[in-house]
Amino acid sequence: MATNSRILVLNGPNLNLLGLREPAHYGSNTLPQIVEKLHAQAAAANVDLEHLQSNREYELIEKIHSAYGNVDFIIIN
């Protein structure tokens, strides 16, 4: 049996403010809304999706290091 592809999505500093900060420029969708849509799309495509948003760069780097051998793709925003 084939395993699902595994994708890690990393959102960096200040992206937790999407939908709140300058919605006329960045849009009104919040990060939780965007991540919810990503999870739905991933499930429909039989993809395992993990997400992390952090304002601390070291947390993002530690997540990248821990993903080695555990995920197929990393998307960094």
PDB file of C-alpha atoms in Angstrom:
ATOM      1  CA  MET A   1       0.000   0.000   0.000  1.00  0.00           C
ATOM      2  CA  ALA A   2       1.388   3.384  -0.983  1.00  0.00           C
ATOM      3  CA  THR A   3       1.753   6.019   1.693  1.00  0.00           C
ATOM      4  CA  ASN A   4       0.358   9.516   1.333  1.00  0.00           C
ATOM      5  CA  SER A   5       2.673  12.339   0.407  1.00  0.00           C
ATOM      6  CA  ARG A   6       3.601  14.421   3.430  1.00  0.00           C
ATOM      7  CA  ILE A   7       3.774  18.197   3.212  1.00  0.00           C
ATOM      8  CA  LEU A   8       4.913  20.630   5.861  1.00  0.00           C
ATOM      9  CA  VAL A   9       3.692  24.218   5.474  1.00  0.00           C
ATOM     10  CA  LEU A  10       5.650  26.846   7.394  1.00  0.00           C
ATOM     11  CA  ASN A  11       4.336  30.376   7.812  1.00  0.00           C
ATOM     12  CA  GLY A  12       6.754  32.872   9.228  1.00  0.00           C
ATOM     13  CA  PRO A  13       6.689  36.075  11.239  1.00  0.00           C
ATOM     14  CA  ASN A  14       3.596  38.262  11.226  1.00  0.00           C
ATOM     15  CA  LEU A  15       1.507  35.904   9.104  1.00  0.00           C
ATOM     16  CA  ASN A  16      -0.613  35.253  12.172  1.00  0.00           C
ATOM     17  CA  LEU A  17      -1.974  38.760  11.522  1.00  0.00           C
ATOM     18  CA  LEU A  18      -3.421  37.936   8.098  1.00  0.00           C
ATOM     19  CA  GLY A  19      -6.962  39.206   7.833  1.00  0.00           C
ATOM     20  CA  LEU A  20      -6.367  41.670  10.638  1.00  0.00           C
ATOM     21  CA  ARG A  21      -3.483  43.822   9.446  1.00  0.00           C
ATOM     22  CA  GLU A  22      -4.174  45.927   6.356  1.00  0.00           C
ATOM     23  CA  PRO A  23      -6.969  43.743   4.941  1.00  0.00           C
ATOM     24  CA  ALA A  24      -7.305  46.090   1.962  1.00  0.00           C
ATOM     25  CA  HIS A  25      -3.758  45.133   0.990  1.00  0.00           C
ATOM     26  CA  TYR A  26      -3.387  41.535   2.248  1.00  0.00           C
ATOM     27  CA  GLY A  27      -7.011  40.394   2.061  1.00  0.00           C
ATOM     28  CA  SER A  28      -9.514  39.493   4.734  1.00  0.00           C
ATOM     29  CA  ASN A  29      -8.803  35.762   5.046  1.00  0.00           C
ATOM     30  CA  THR A  30      -7.178  34.853   8.344  1.00  0.00           C
ATOM     31  CA  LEU A  31      -4.349  32.353   8.592  1.00  0.00           C
ATOM     32  CA  PRO A  32      -6.593  29.773  10.330  1.00  0.00           C
ATOM     33  CA  GLN A  33      -9.073  30.067   7.434  1.00  0.00           C
ATOM     34  CA  ILE A  34      -6.295  29.573   4.884  1.00  0.00           C
ATOM     35  CA  VAL A  35      -4.865  26.590   6.761  1.00  0.00           C
ATOM     36  CA  GLU A  36      -8.330  25.032   7.058  1.00  0.00           C
ATOM     37  CA  LYS A  37      -8.721  25.256   3.273  1.00  0.00           C
ATOM     38  CA  LEU A  38      -5.262  23.753   2.772  1.00  0.00           C
ATOM     39  CA  HIS A  39      -6.152  20.830   5.050  1.00  0.00           C
ATOM     40  CA  ALA A  40      -9.360  20.211   3.070  1.00  0.00           C
ATOM     41  CA  GLN A  41      -7.490  20.286  -0.246  1.00  0.00           C
ATOM     42  CA  ALA A  42      -4.786  18.008   1.129  1.00  0.00           C
ATOM     43  CA  ALA A  43      -7.328  15.497   2.433  1.00  0.00           C
ATOM     44  CA  ALA A  44      -9.072  15.441  -0.947  1.00  0.00           C
ATOM     45  CA  ALA A  45      -5.708  14.689  -2.596  1.00  0.00           C
ATOM     46  CA  ASN A  46      -4.706  12.023  -0.016  1.00  0.00           C
ATOM     47  CA  VAL A  47      -1.903  14.222   1.265  1.00  0.00           C
ATOM     48  CA  ASP A  48      -0.891  14.486   4.911  1.00  0.00           C
ATOM     49  CA  LEU A  49      -0.472  18.159   5.762  1.00  0.00           C
ATOM     50  CA  GLU A  50       1.232  19.630   8.783  1.00  0.00           C
ATOM     51  CA  HIS A  51       1.353  23.355   9.489  1.00  0.00           C
ATOM     52  CA  LEU A  52       3.368  25.637  11.726  1.00  0.00           C
ATOM     53  CA  GLN A  53       3.284  29.398  12.033  1.00  0.00           C
ATOM     54  CA  SER A  54       5.840  31.080  14.233  1.00  0.00           C
ATOM     55  CA  ASN A  55       7.152  34.560  14.807  1.00  0.00           C
ATOM     56  CA  ARG A  56      10.388  32.970  16.064  1.00  0.00           C
ATOM     57  CA  GLU A  57      12.767  32.009  13.280  1.00  0.00           C
ATOM     58  CA  TYR A  58      14.555  29.430  15.415  1.00  0.00           C
ATOM     59  CA  GLU A  59      11.275  27.487  15.792  1.00  0.00           C
ATOM     60  CA  LEU A  60      10.890  27.372  12.017  1.00  0.00           C
ATOM     61  CA  ILE A  61      14.471  26.154  11.601  1.00  0.00           C
ATOM     62  CA  GLU A  62      14.019  23.490  14.277  1.00  0.00           C
ATOM     63  CA  LYS A  63      10.864  22.303  12.490  1.00  0.00           C
ATOM     64  CA  ILE A  64      12.780  22.062   9.206  1.00  0.00           C
ATOM     65  CA  HIS A  65      15.489  20.007  10.915  1.00  0.00           C
ATOM     66  CA  SER A  66      12.969  17.676  12.560  1.00  0.00           C
ATOM     67  CA  ALA A  67      11.180  17.217   9.214  1.00  0.00           C
ATOM     68  CA  TYR A  68      14.228  15.584   7.634  1.00  0.00           C
ATOM     69  CA  GLY A  69      13.194  12.116   6.530  1.00  0.00           C
ATOM     70  CA  ASN A  70       9.642  12.646   7.800  1.00  0.00           C
ATOM     71  CA  VAL A  71       8.136  14.838   5.086  1.00  0.00           C
ATOM     72  CA  ASP A  72       8.311  14.845   1.309  1.00  0.00           C
ATOM     73  CA  PHE A  73       7.918  18.559   0.696  1.00  0.00           C
ATOM     74  CA  ILE A  74       8.226  21.790   2.668  1.00  0.00           C
ATOM     75  CA  ILE A  75       6.407  24.952   1.643  1.00  0.00           C
ATOM     76  CA  ILE A  76       7.762  28.099   3.262  1.00  0.00           C
ATOM     77  CA  ASN A  77       5.768  31.301   3.231  1.00  0.00           C
TER      78      ASN A  77
END
